[in-house]
Coordinates of C-alpha atoms in Angstrom, one line a residue:
M1 CA -39.4 9.7 -1.4
D2 CA -41.0 6.3 -2.1
F3 CA -38.3 4.4 -3.9
K4 CA -40.1 1.1 -3.7
K5 CA -43.1 2.6 -5.5
R6 CA -40.9 4.2 -8.1
A7 CA -39.1 0.9 -8.7
K8 CA -42.4 -0.9 -9.2
E9 CA -43.6 1.7 -11.7
L10 CA -40.3 1.6 -13.6
V11 CA -40.1 -2.2 -13.8
S12 CA -43.7 -2.4 -14.9
K13 CA -42.7 -0.7 -18.1
M14 CA -40.1 -3.3 -18.9
T15 CA -40.5 -6.3 -21.1
L16 CA -39.6 -9.7 -19.7
E17 CA -36.5 -9.8 -21.7
E18 CA -35.5 -6.4 -20.4
K19 CA -36.1 -7.5 -16.9
M20 CA -33.9 -10.5 -17.2
G21 CA -31.1 -8.4 -18.6
Q22 CA -31.2 -6.3 -15.4
M23 CA -30.4 -9.3 -13.3
K24 CA -26.9 -9.7 -14.9
Y25 CA -24.1 -7.8 -13.2
N26 CA -23.3 -6.1 -16.5
A27 CA -26.8 -4.8 -17.0
P28 CA -27.5 -3.4 -20.4
A29 CA -29.1 0.0 -21.1
I30 CA -32.8 0.4 -21.7
P31 CA -32.7 3.7 -23.6
R32 CA -36.4 4.0 -24.0
L33 CA -36.8 4.2 -20.2
G34 CA -33.7 6.4 -19.7
I35 CA -31.8 3.6 -17.9
P36 CA -28.1 3.6 -18.7
A37 CA -26.0 0.5 -18.8
Y38 CA -24.6 -0.3 -15.4
N39 CA -21.9 -2.7 -14.2
W40 CA -22.7 -3.7 -10.6
W41 CA -19.2 -5.1 -9.8
N42 CA -17.0 -2.9 -7.7
E43 CA -14.7 -3.6 -4.8
A44 CA -13.7 -1.6 -1.7
L45 CA -12.3 -3.9 0.8
H46 CA -9.8 -1.4 2.3
G47 CA -10.0 1.4 -0.3
V48 CA -11.5 1.7 -3.8
A49 CA -10.0 -1.2 -5.6
R50 CA -8.9 -1.9 -9.2
S51 CA -9.9 1.5 -10.4
G52 CA -6.6 3.4 -10.6
T53 CA -5.3 5.8 -7.9
A54 CA -6.9 5.5 -4.5
T55 CA -6.0 5.7 -0.8
V56 CA -5.0 2.2 0.1
F57 CA -5.8 1.6 3.8
P58 CA -4.5 -1.3 5.9
Q59 CA -5.9 -4.7 4.9
A60 CA -9.2 -5.6 6.8
I61 CA -7.5 -7.9 9.3
G62 CA -5.2 -5.0 10.2
M63 CA -8.0 -2.6 10.7
A64 CA -9.7 -5.1 12.9
A65 CA -6.6 -5.2 15.1
S66 CA -7.2 -1.5 15.9
F67 CA -10.4 -2.5 17.8
N68 CA -11.5 1.0 16.9
D69 CA -14.9 0.9 15.2
Q70 CA -15.2 4.7 15.2
L71 CA -11.9 5.0 13.3
M72 CA -13.1 2.3 11.0
E73 CA -16.2 4.3 10.2
E74 CA -14.1 7.3 9.3
V75 CA -12.0 5.1 7.0
A76 CA -15.1 3.8 5.3
T77 CA -16.4 7.3 4.9
A78 CA -13.2 8.3 3.2
I79 CA -13.4 5.2 0.9
S80 CA -17.0 6.0 -0.1
D81 CA -16.1 9.6 -0.8
E82 CA -13.4 8.3 -3.2
A83 CA -15.8 5.8 -4.8
R84 CA -18.5 8.5 -5.3
A85 CA -15.9 10.9 -6.8
K86 CA -14.8 8.3 -9.3
Y87 CA -18.3 7.3 -10.2
N88 CA -19.3 11.0 -10.7
E89 CA -16.5 11.3 -13.3
Y90 CA -16.9 7.9 -14.9
K91 CA -20.6 8.3 -15.6
T92 CA -19.9 11.3 -17.8
F93 CA -18.9 8.7 -20.4
G94 CA -22.5 7.6 -20.6
D95 CA -22.2 4.3 -18.7
T96 CA -20.0 2.7 -16.0
Q97 CA -17.8 -0.3 -16.5
I98 CA -16.5 -2.8 -14.0
Y99 CA -15.0 -1.2 -10.9
Q100 CA -16.5 2.2 -11.7
G101 CA -19.9 1.9 -10.0
L102 CA -21.4 2.6 -6.6
T103 CA -22.3 -1.0 -5.6
L104 CA -19.3 -2.1 -3.5
W105 CA -18.9 -5.8 -2.8
S106 CA -17.4 -5.3 0.6
P107 CA -17.0 -6.0 3.5
N108 CA -16.0 -9.6 3.9
I109 CA -17.5 -10.6 7.3
N110 CA -16.8 -14.4 7.2
I111 CA -15.2 -15.7 10.4
F112 CA -11.5 -16.5 10.2
R113 CA -12.0 -19.9 11.8
D114 CA -8.7 -21.4 10.6
P115 CA -5.4 -19.6 10.0
R116 CA -4.6 -21.7 7.0
W117 CA -7.4 -20.0 5.0
G118 CA -5.8 -17.8 2.4
R119 CA -8.6 -15.1 2.3
G120 CA -8.7 -14.7 6.1
H121 CA -6.9 -11.4 5.9
E122 CA -9.9 -10.0 4.1
T123 CA -11.9 -10.5 7.2
Y124 CA -12.1 -8.9 10.7
G125 CA -10.8 -12.0 12.4
E126 CA -12.1 -14.9 14.4
D127 CA -14.6 -13.3 16.7
P128 CA -18.3 -12.8 15.6
Y129 CA -18.9 -9.8 17.9
L130 CA -15.7 -8.0 16.8
T131 CA -16.6 -8.8 13.2
G132 CA -20.1 -7.5 13.7
R133 CA -19.0 -4.2 15.2
M134 CA -16.2 -3.5 12.7
G135 CA -18.4 -4.6 9.8
S136 CA -21.3 -2.4 10.9
A137 CA -19.0 0.6 11.2
F138 CA -17.7 -0.1 7.7
V139 CA -21.2 -0.4 6.2
R140 CA -22.3 2.9 7.8
G141 CA -19.3 4.7 6.5
L142 CA -19.8 3.3 3.0
Q143 CA -23.5 4.1 2.8
G144 CA -23.5 7.5 4.3
Y145 CA -25.9 9.5 6.4
D146 CA -28.2 11.3 4.1
P147 CA -31.9 10.6 5.1
V148 CA -32.9 10.1 1.4
Y149 CA -30.0 8.8 -0.7
R150 CA -27.2 6.2 -0.1
K151 CA -23.7 7.3 -1.0
T152 CA -22.7 3.8 -2.0
D153 CA -24.0 0.3 -1.4
A154 CA -22.3 -2.0 1.0
T155 CA -22.4 -5.8 0.4
L156 CA -22.0 -8.3 3.2
K157 CA -20.1 -11.4 2.0
H158 CA -20.0 -14.4 1.7
F159 CA -23.3 -15.8 2.9
A160 CA -22.6 -18.2 4.5
V161 CA -20.3 -20.6 6.4
H162 CA -17.5 -19.8 4.1
S163 CA -13.8 -19.9 5.1
G164 CA -11.9 -22.4 3.0
P165 CA -10.4 -24.6 1.7
E166 CA -10.1 -22.4 -1.4
G167 CA -9.3 -25.3 -3.6
L168 CA -12.6 -27.0 -2.8
R169 CA -14.9 -24.0 -2.5
H170 CA -16.8 -24.5 -5.8
G171 CA -18.2 -27.9 -4.7
F172 CA -17.6 -28.0 -1.0
N173 CA -20.4 -28.8 1.5
A174 CA -19.9 -27.1 4.8
E175 CA -21.6 -29.3 7.4
V176 CA -22.4 -27.4 10.6
D177 CA -24.8 -27.8 13.5
Q178 CA -27.4 -25.1 14.5
K179 CA -25.4 -23.9 17.4
D180 CA -22.3 -23.1 15.4
L181 CA -24.4 -21.8 12.5
Y182 CA -26.1 -19.2 14.5
E183 CA -23.5 -18.4 17.2
T184 CA -20.5 -18.2 14.9
Y185 CA -21.2 -18.2 11.2
L186 CA -24.3 -16.1 10.9
S187 CA -23.9 -13.9 14.0
A188 CA -22.0 -11.0 12.3
F189 CA -24.5 -11.0 9.4
R190 CA -27.3 -10.6 11.8
Y191 CA -25.5 -7.9 13.8
C192 CA -24.7 -5.9 10.7
I193 CA -28.3 -6.1 9.4
D194 CA -29.6 -5.0 12.7
H195 CA -27.2 -2.1 13.3
A196 CA -26.2 -0.9 9.8
H197 CA -28.9 -2.0 7.3
P198 CA -26.6 -3.0 4.4
A199 CA -27.9 -2.7 0.9
A200 CA -26.8 -6.1 -0.3
V201 CA -25.7 -9.6 0.7
M202 CA -23.5 -11.8 -1.5
G203 CA -24.0 -15.6 -1.5
A204 CA -21.0 -17.9 -1.2
Y205 CA -19.7 -20.6 -3.5
N206 CA -20.2 -23.6 -1.2
R207 CA -23.1 -25.6 0.1
V208 CA -24.3 -25.5 3.7
N209 CA -25.7 -28.8 4.9
G210 CA -26.4 -29.8 1.3
E211 CA -27.9 -26.6 -0.1
A212 CA -26.0 -24.3 -2.4
C213 CA -25.7 -20.9 -0.8
C214 CA -27.0 -19.0 -3.8
A215 CA -30.0 -21.2 -4.1
S216 CA -30.7 -22.1 -0.5
P217 CA -34.3 -21.8 0.7
T218 CA -33.0 -22.4 4.3
L219 CA -30.5 -19.6 4.2
M220 CA -32.8 -17.2 2.4
E221 CA -35.5 -17.7 5.0
I222 CA -33.1 -17.0 7.7
L223 CA -31.8 -13.9 5.9
R224 CA -35.1 -12.4 4.9
G225 CA -37.4 -14.0 7.4
E226 CA -35.5 -14.2 10.7
F227 CA -33.0 -11.4 10.1
G228 CA -35.3 -9.0 8.3
F229 CA -32.9 -8.3 5.4
D230 CA -34.7 -6.1 2.9
G231 CA -32.0 -5.5 0.3
Y232 CA -30.8 -7.4 -2.8
Y233 CA -28.9 -10.6 -3.0
V234 CA -26.0 -11.1 -5.4
S235 CA -24.2 -14.3 -6.3
D236 CA -20.5 -14.7 -5.9
C237 CA -18.8 -14.8 -9.3
G238 CA -19.6 -18.0 -11.1
A239 CA -21.3 -19.5 -8.0
I240 CA -24.7 -20.2 -9.8
R241 CA -23.0 -22.3 -12.5
D242 CA -21.3 -24.2 -9.7
I243 CA -24.7 -25.6 -8.8
D244 CA -24.8 -27.9 -11.9
M245 CA -21.1 -28.1 -12.6
F246 CA -19.7 -29.0 -9.2
H247 CA -22.4 -29.3 -6.6
K248 CA -24.4 -31.5 -9.0
L249 CA -27.7 -30.2 -7.6
A250 CA -29.0 -29.3 -11.1
A251 CA -28.7 -31.0 -14.5
S252 CA -28.2 -27.9 -16.6
P253 CA -27.4 -24.2 -16.3
D254 CA -31.0 -23.2 -16.9
E255 CA -32.0 -25.3 -13.9
S256 CA -29.2 -23.7 -11.8
A257 CA -30.4 -20.2 -12.8
A258 CA -34.0 -21.1 -11.9
M259 CA -33.0 -22.5 -8.5
A260 CA -31.1 -19.4 -7.6
A261 CA -33.8 -16.9 -8.9
N262 CA -36.6 -18.8 -7.2
A263 CA -34.7 -18.8 -3.9
G264 CA -34.2 -15.0 -4.1
C265 CA -30.8 -14.4 -5.7
D266 CA -31.5 -11.1 -7.5
L267 CA -28.3 -10.4 -9.3
N268 CA -25.8 -12.8 -11.0
C269 CA -22.1 -12.2 -11.1
G270 CA -21.2 -14.6 -13.9
D271 CA -23.1 -15.9 -16.9
A272 CA -25.8 -18.2 -15.4
Y273 CA -28.6 -15.7 -15.8
V274 CA -28.3 -15.7 -19.6
Y275 CA -30.2 -19.0 -19.3
L276 CA -33.2 -17.5 -17.5
Q277 CA -35.1 -17.2 -20.8
V278 CA -34.7 -21.0 -21.3
A279 CA -35.7 -21.6 -17.7
Y280 CA -38.8 -19.5 -18.2
E281 CA -39.8 -21.3 -21.4
K282 CA -39.4 -24.6 -19.6
G283 CA -41.7 -23.3 -16.8
L284 CA -38.9 -23.5 -14.2
V285 CA -39.2 -19.8 -13.2
S286 CA -42.1 -17.3 -13.3
E287 CA -42.2 -13.7 -14.5
E288 CA -43.3 -12.8 -10.9
V289 CA -40.0 -14.1 -9.6
I290 CA -38.1 -12.1 -12.2
T291 CA -40.1 -9.0 -11.4
R292 CA -39.5 -9.3 -7.7
S293 CA -35.7 -9.3 -8.2
V294 CA -35.6 -6.5 -10.7
E295 CA -37.8 -4.3 -8.4
R296 CA -35.2 -4.7 -5.7
L297 CA -32.4 -3.9 -8.1
M298 CA -34.1 -0.8 -9.5
E299 CA -34.9 0.4 -5.9
A300 CA -31.2 0.2 -5.1
R301 CA -30.2 2.3 -8.2
L302 CA -32.9 4.8 -7.3
R303 CA -31.7 5.1 -3.7
L304 CA -28.2 5.8 -5.0
G305 CA -29.6 8.7 -6.9
M306 CA -28.6 7.4 -10.3
F307 CA -31.8 8.7 -12.1
D308 CA -32.2 11.9 -10.1
D309 CA -30.8 15.4 -10.3
G310 CA -29.8 16.9 -7.0
C311 CA -28.4 13.9 -5.2
P312 CA -26.2 15.5 -2.5
Y313 CA -23.3 13.1 -3.3
D314 CA -23.1 14.2 -6.9
S315 CA -21.0 17.1 -5.8
I316 CA -18.1 15.0 -4.5
T317 CA -15.1 15.6 -6.7
M318 CA -11.8 13.8 -7.4
D319 CA -10.1 16.2 -5.1
V320 CA -10.9 13.8 -2.3
V321 CA -8.8 11.0 -3.8
E322 CA -5.6 10.6 -1.8
S323 CA -6.3 14.0 -0.2
P324 CA -4.0 15.0 2.7
E325 CA -6.8 14.3 5.1
H326 CA -7.2 10.7 3.8
I327 CA -3.4 10.1 3.9
A328 CA -3.3 11.3 7.5
L329 CA -6.2 9.0 8.4
N330 CA -4.5 6.1 6.6
R331 CA -1.3 6.6 8.7
E332 CA -3.3 6.7 11.9
M333 CA -5.2 3.5 11.1
A334 CA -1.9 1.8 10.1
R335 CA -0.4 2.8 13.5
Q336 CA -3.4 1.4 15.4
S337 CA -3.3 -1.8 13.3
M338 CA 0.1 -2.9 14.4
V339 CA 0.4 -5.2 17.4
L340 CA 3.5 -5.4 19.7
L341 CA 3.8 -9.0 20.8
K342 CA 7.1 -8.9 22.7
N343 CA 9.4 -6.1 24.0
D344 CA 12.3 -6.6 26.3
G345 CA 12.8 -2.9 26.6
I346 CA 14.6 -2.3 23.3
L347 CA 11.6 -0.4 21.9
P348 CA 11.1 2.4 21.3
L349 CA 14.5 3.0 19.6
K350 CA 16.4 6.2 20.4
G351 CA 16.9 7.1 16.8
G352 CA 20.7 7.4 16.6
E353 CA 21.5 3.7 16.4
T354 CA 23.1 2.1 13.4
I355 CA 20.3 -0.1 12.2
A356 CA 20.3 -3.1 9.9
V357 CA 17.0 -3.5 8.0
I358 CA 17.0 -6.9 6.6
G359 CA 14.5 -9.2 5.0
P360 CA 12.4 -9.8 1.8
N361 CA 9.5 -7.7 3.1
A362 CA 11.6 -4.7 4.1
D363 CA 11.3 -2.9 0.8
S364 CA 8.3 -4.6 -0.7
Q365 CA 5.4 -2.6 -2.1
S366 CA 3.2 -5.7 -2.3
I367 CA 3.0 -6.3 1.4
L368 CA 1.6 -2.8 1.9
L369 CA -1.3 -3.4 -0.5
G370 CA -2.8 -6.7 0.5
N371 CA -5.4 -7.9 -2.1
Y372 CA -8.6 -6.3 -3.6
N373 CA -6.5 -3.1 -3.5
G374 CA -6.3 0.2 -5.3
T375 CA -3.1 1.8 -6.5
P376 CA -1.5 4.5 -4.3
S377 CA 0.4 7.2 -6.2
Q378 CA 2.6 7.6 -3.1
Y379 CA 3.6 4.9 -0.7
T380 CA 6.3 4.2 1.9
T381 CA 7.8 0.8 2.3
L382 CA 9.0 -0.4 5.8
L383 CA 12.6 0.3 4.8
R384 CA 11.8 3.8 3.5
G385 CA 9.9 4.7 6.6
I386 CA 12.7 3.7 8.8
Q387 CA 15.3 5.5 6.7
E388 CA 13.3 8.7 6.8
A389 CA 12.8 8.5 10.6
S390 CA 16.2 7.4 11.7
S391 CA 19.0 9.9 12.6
G392 CA 21.6 7.1 12.5
K393 CA 23.0 5.0 9.7
V394 CA 20.6 2.4 8.1
N395 CA 22.2 -0.6 6.5
Y396 CA 19.9 -2.6 4.2
A397 CA 20.0 -6.1 2.8
R398 CA 17.2 -8.1 1.3
G399 CA 18.8 -11.3 2.7
C400 CA 16.7 -13.8 0.7
H401 CA 13.8 -14.3 -1.6
L402 CA 10.4 -14.3 0.0
Y403 CA 9.8 -18.0 -0.6
K404 CA 12.3 -19.7 -2.8
D405 CA 16.0 -20.6 -2.7
D406 CA 18.5 -19.7 -5.2
E407 CA 19.3 -22.7 -7.5
P408 CA 22.7 -24.3 -6.7
G409 CA 25.3 -23.2 -9.1
S410 CA 23.2 -20.5 -10.6
C411 CA 24.4 -17.1 -11.5
G412 CA 21.7 -15.5 -9.4
E413 CA 22.2 -13.3 -6.4
H414 CA 23.2 -15.0 -3.1
P415 CA 22.2 -12.5 -0.5
Y416 CA 22.6 -14.3 2.8
R417 CA 26.2 -13.1 3.3
E418 CA 25.3 -9.5 2.6
A419 CA 22.7 -9.6 5.3
V420 CA 25.1 -11.1 7.8
L421 CA 27.6 -8.3 7.1
A422 CA 24.9 -5.7 7.4
A423 CA 23.9 -7.1 10.8
K424 CA 27.5 -7.2 12.1
R425 CA 28.0 -3.5 11.2
S426 CA 24.9 -2.5 13.1
D427 CA 23.8 -2.0 16.7
V428 CA 20.3 -3.6 16.1
V429 CA 18.6 -5.6 13.4
I430 CA 15.1 -5.0 12.2
L431 CA 14.2 -8.3 10.5
C432 CA 11.2 -7.9 8.1
M433 CA 9.9 -11.3 7.3
G434 CA 6.6 -13.2 6.8
L435 CA 4.3 -13.6 3.8
D436 CA 2.8 -11.5 1.1
P437 CA -0.5 -11.6 -0.9
T438 CA 1.0 -14.0 -3.5
M439 CA 1.4 -16.6 -0.7
E440 CA -2.0 -16.3 0.9
G441 CA -5.1 -15.1 -0.9
E442 CA -8.0 -16.1 -3.1
Q443 CA -7.9 -19.2 -5.3
G444 CA -6.4 -18.1 -8.6
D445 CA -4.8 -14.9 -7.3
A446 CA -1.9 -16.4 -5.3
F447 CA 1.2 -18.2 -6.8
N448 CA 0.9 -21.2 -4.4
G449 CA -1.1 -23.4 -6.8
D450 CA -0.8 -26.4 -4.5
G451 CA -2.7 -24.6 -1.8
S452 CA -5.0 -22.6 -4.1
G453 CA -4.1 -19.5 -1.9
D454 CA -4.3 -21.4 1.4
K455 CA -1.4 -22.2 3.6
V456 CA -0.4 -25.8 4.2
D457 CA 1.1 -24.9 7.6
L458 CA 1.9 -21.9 9.8
E459 CA 5.7 -21.9 9.2
L460 CA 7.9 -19.2 7.6
P461 CA 9.2 -20.2 4.2
A462 CA 12.4 -22.3 4.4
C463 CA 14.6 -19.7 2.9
Q464 CA 13.5 -17.2 5.5
K465 CA 14.3 -19.7 8.2
V466 CA 17.9 -20.0 6.9
L467 CA 18.3 -16.2 6.9
Y468 CA 16.8 -16.0 10.4
E469 CA 19.4 -18.6 11.7
E470 CA 22.3 -16.6 10.2
I471 CA 21.1 -13.3 11.7
I472 CA 20.5 -14.8 15.1
K473 CA 24.1 -16.2 15.1
T474 CA 25.5 -12.7 14.9
G475 CA 24.4 -12.1 18.4
K476 CA 22.9 -8.7 17.5
P477 CA 19.6 -7.8 19.2
V478 CA 16.7 -8.5 16.7
I479 CA 13.4 -6.7 16.3
F480 CA 11.3 -9.1 14.4
V481 CA 8.7 -7.5 12.2
N482 CA 6.3 -10.2 10.9
V483 CA 4.2 -9.1 7.9
S484 CA 1.3 -11.4 7.2
G485 CA -2.4 -11.5 7.0
S486 CA -2.7 -14.4 9.3
C487 CA -1.1 -16.3 12.1
I488 CA 2.5 -17.4 11.6
S489 CA 4.3 -19.7 14.1
L490 CA 6.6 -17.3 15.9
V491 CA 7.7 -19.6 18.7
R492 CA 11.5 -19.1 18.2
Q493 CA 11.1 -15.4 17.6
D494 CA 9.3 -15.1 20.9
E495 CA 12.1 -16.9 22.6
E496 CA 15.1 -15.3 20.8
C497 CA 14.3 -11.8 19.6
A498 CA 14.4 -8.6 21.6
A499 CA 11.0 -7.6 20.2
V500 CA 8.3 -9.0 18.0
L501 CA 5.8 -6.8 16.1
Q502 CA 2.9 -8.0 13.9
C503 CA 2.3 -5.7 11.0
F504 CA -0.4 -7.5 8.9
Y505 CA -0.6 -5.7 5.5
P506 CA -0.4 -2.0 6.6
G507 CA -1.4 0.0 3.6
A508 CA 0.3 2.7 1.6
E509 CA 1.4 4.5 4.8
G510 CA 2.8 1.3 6.4
G511 CA 6.4 2.4 6.4
H512 CA 5.6 5.7 8.1
A513 CA 3.4 4.0 10.6
L514 CA 6.0 1.4 11.5
A515 CA 8.6 4.0 12.0
D516 CA 6.2 6.0 14.2
I517 CA 6.0 2.9 16.4
L518 CA 9.6 1.9 16.3
F519 CA 10.9 5.3 17.2
G520 CA 8.3 6.1 19.8
K521 CA 6.3 8.8 18.0
A522 CA 3.3 6.6 18.7
S523 CA 2.7 3.9 21.3
P524 CA 1.5 0.6 19.9
S525 CA -2.1 -0.1 20.6
G526 CA -3.2 -2.9 18.3
R527 CA -4.7 -6.1 19.6
L528 CA -4.7 -9.5 17.9
P529 CA -8.1 -10.2 16.2
V530 CA -7.0 -13.8 15.8
T531 CA -5.3 -16.4 17.9
F532 CA -1.6 -17.0 17.2
Y533 CA -1.1 -20.8 17.5
R534 CA 2.2 -22.5 18.0
S535 CA 1.7 -25.0 15.1
A536 CA -0.9 -26.2 12.7
D537 CA -0.7 -29.5 14.6
D538 CA -2.8 -27.7 17.3
L539 CA -5.7 -27.4 14.9
P540 CA -8.5 -29.7 13.8
D541 CA -8.7 -30.8 10.1
F542 CA -9.1 -27.8 7.8
T543 CA -12.3 -29.1 6.3
D544 CA -14.0 -29.7 9.6
Y545 CA -16.5 -26.8 10.1
S546 CA -17.2 -27.6 13.8
M547 CA -15.9 -24.8 16.0
E548 CA -14.7 -27.3 18.5
G549 CA -11.0 -26.7 19.1
R550 CA -10.9 -23.5 17.1
T551 CA -10.4 -19.8 18.0
Y552 CA -10.0 -18.4 21.5
R553 CA -13.5 -19.4 22.3
F554 CA -13.1 -23.1 21.9
F555 CA -9.3 -23.8 21.7
K556 CA -8.2 -26.0 24.7
G557 CA -4.4 -25.7 24.1
S558 CA -1.9 -23.0 25.0
P559 CA -1.6 -20.3 22.2
L560 CA 1.6 -18.4 21.7
Y561 CA -0.3 -15.2 21.6
P562 CA -4.0 -15.1 22.5
F563 CA -6.8 -13.3 20.9
G564 CA -6.9 -9.7 22.1
F565 CA -3.2 -9.7 23.1
G566 CA -1.1 -6.6 22.5
L567 CA 1.6 -4.6 24.4
S568 CA 2.1 -0.9 24.8
Y569 CA 4.9 1.5 25.7
T570 CA 3.0 2.6 28.7
S571 CA 0.9 0.9 31.4
F572 CA -2.8 1.1 32.3
T573 CA -5.1 0.2 35.2
E574 CA -8.8 -0.4 34.8
N575 CA -11.3 0.3 37.6
W576 CA -14.8 -1.0 36.8
L577 CA -17.5 1.2 38.3
D578 CA -20.3 -1.1 37.0
D579 CA -20.7 -3.7 34.3
K580 CA -20.4 -1.1 31.5
T581 CA -18.4 1.8 33.0
V582 CA -14.7 1.8 33.6
E583 CA -12.1 4.2 34.7
V584 CA -8.8 3.9 32.7
T585 CA -5.7 5.3 34.2
N586 CA -2.4 5.7 32.2
T587 CA 0.2 4.9 34.9
G588 CA 3.1 5.2 32.5
S589 CA 5.0 8.1 30.9
M590 CA 3.6 8.1 27.4
D591 CA 0.3 9.2 25.9
S592 CA -1.4 6.3 24.3
W593 CA -4.6 4.6 23.0
H594 CA -5.9 1.8 25.2
T595 CA -8.4 -0.9 24.3
V596 CA -10.8 -2.1 26.9
L597 CA -12.0 -5.6 26.3
Q598 CA -14.9 -7.2 28.1
I599 CA -14.8 -11.0 27.9
R600 CA -17.4 -13.3 29.5
D601 CA -15.8 -16.5 30.7
T602 CA -18.8 -18.9 30.8
P603 CA -19.8 -21.2 29.2
Y604 CA -16.8 -20.4 27.1
P605 CA -14.8 -17.1 26.6
T606 CA -16.8 -14.6 24.6
L607 CA -16.1 -11.0 23.7
I608 CA -19.2 -9.1 24.7
G609 CA -17.9 -5.5 24.6
F610 CA -15.0 -3.2 23.8
T611 CA -14.0 0.4 23.5
K612 CA -10.8 2.3 22.7
V613 CA -9.8 5.4 24.6
W614 CA -7.0 8.0 24.4
V615 CA -5.4 8.5 27.7
K616 CA -2.6 11.0 28.4
A617 CA 0.2 9.9 30.7
G618 CA -0.8 10.2 34.4
E619 CA -4.5 10.9 33.5
T620 CA -7.7 9.0 34.1
V621 CA -10.6 8.8 31.7
T622 CA -14.1 7.3 32.2
A623 CA -15.3 5.1 29.4
V624 CA -18.6 3.4 28.7
V625 CA -18.1 0.0 27.0
K626 CA -20.4 -0.7 24.2
Q627 CA -21.9 -4.2 24.5
N628 CA -24.5 -4.4 21.8

């Protein structure tokens, strides 16, 4: 079926005004051509987002920690099933509104170059190759495998060189040399285009070397010319107006709209393209440019089967949403996303201990969900998961607020003492601390207005530090569960706690998954997709986009936990038969997943291959490590 030809024929019947309308994210209907209204904006970062009930998988950074791109593809397939099912129902109303369509503005494949960036937990970490592999798996799962139609559209974002600071993003100029541009910031985009053929790319807010990303001739030539991208390009929301309002590269909104359209930005999230008519009347943009973009957009809608009967994905029903199969998959991904950073032998727990579960993240729903999330109709907090799995007594105390102290002399709760009493009555303490999505996230979403969603340092909040001191003083063994989407300085925890476990934001099944790890139902197998530094003092200035001194590839200091680090309850040996084939032997007593990482050491450490294998205790499996 020639969708390009059909798109050209359809667009040829539109007036110029009708064509311009189709370049807005909330495209109006054209009844005389049988084209219903369509809202292009939908999100699916780790589950169908902002559209009611959905399976909420671990946040992207957690799924990256699994180092399991096959499992990632299964997760994305489940997400696209749920998105299709919802669309199939929503379209019966005659149109689709925001968060109801098939065009999913995910995944975020920006490089998490600095742990202070608030949106880093939306990404797959600091390594371009890991990001490319996980991103490609996600795109394939979203778009499906039918030879004719796409199930949903995946959108790579944000193109390009975009990773904070959030507070400056609308006018920021990221200055980067060609080496860092291609080897780090563009690498995952090229990989995904080569290996997964995403339908769309979203432009970033910032400038790169002086050019606004949504109107950059240089970036567009790289994307379409060098990388061979053949899909449609959408602006981030409001980014085109940034060109005149903050970048000061245009004198008016019609000039901004013309600059973006001429460069090849096909779809506008925002209101800039309402000025296309003015730009056309001034001679700033031609009808040929408009037609080119609308043909790309109509081709996409045709490939999604929006105007055809008999699209195979039309039969997907709402029965898939939060199905037992998706819930089980969610729990497995959550287990594989958790990273054991220290264990003096206290884990796994036996199950009959008296346990104190303490901390502001212990019974929090927010830490399960991350951001850009859906709403699970059933979920298990860390506390509930432990309570369900333990055969002994579980004492719970919140201990403190997540980030603020009680006001002196107030009538509010003073929970430190309750936490100390709970610890003293218990054999072991599981201390659930860290951050939540209100403390790190996108500008405007997080409460920390001073940082616009970014972190100012890598420290735990002061009130949590006070609670930590009080619990350590009890002398009870502490299992420290850090919940965050990014690196937190855990220097003291590494020195003083019996075990340290990084949870990221683990999804609706997070409590069950954590309990599976703590009580030995599953062996931990996650690996860090980012470096855990000791302090923000170890890092260059946040606004410096040179990769020098950043990430495991270029950091010259001594990290607390390096990229790729993660412990297990069992032990493995690797016997390399050649440069791609390895025998993995489980020399311990527990069946477990094992991640094989292949890192080239020169001219600087670089991940060039990985695979994840299931190995039963005492057995050997032969694995081929994927390297491209």
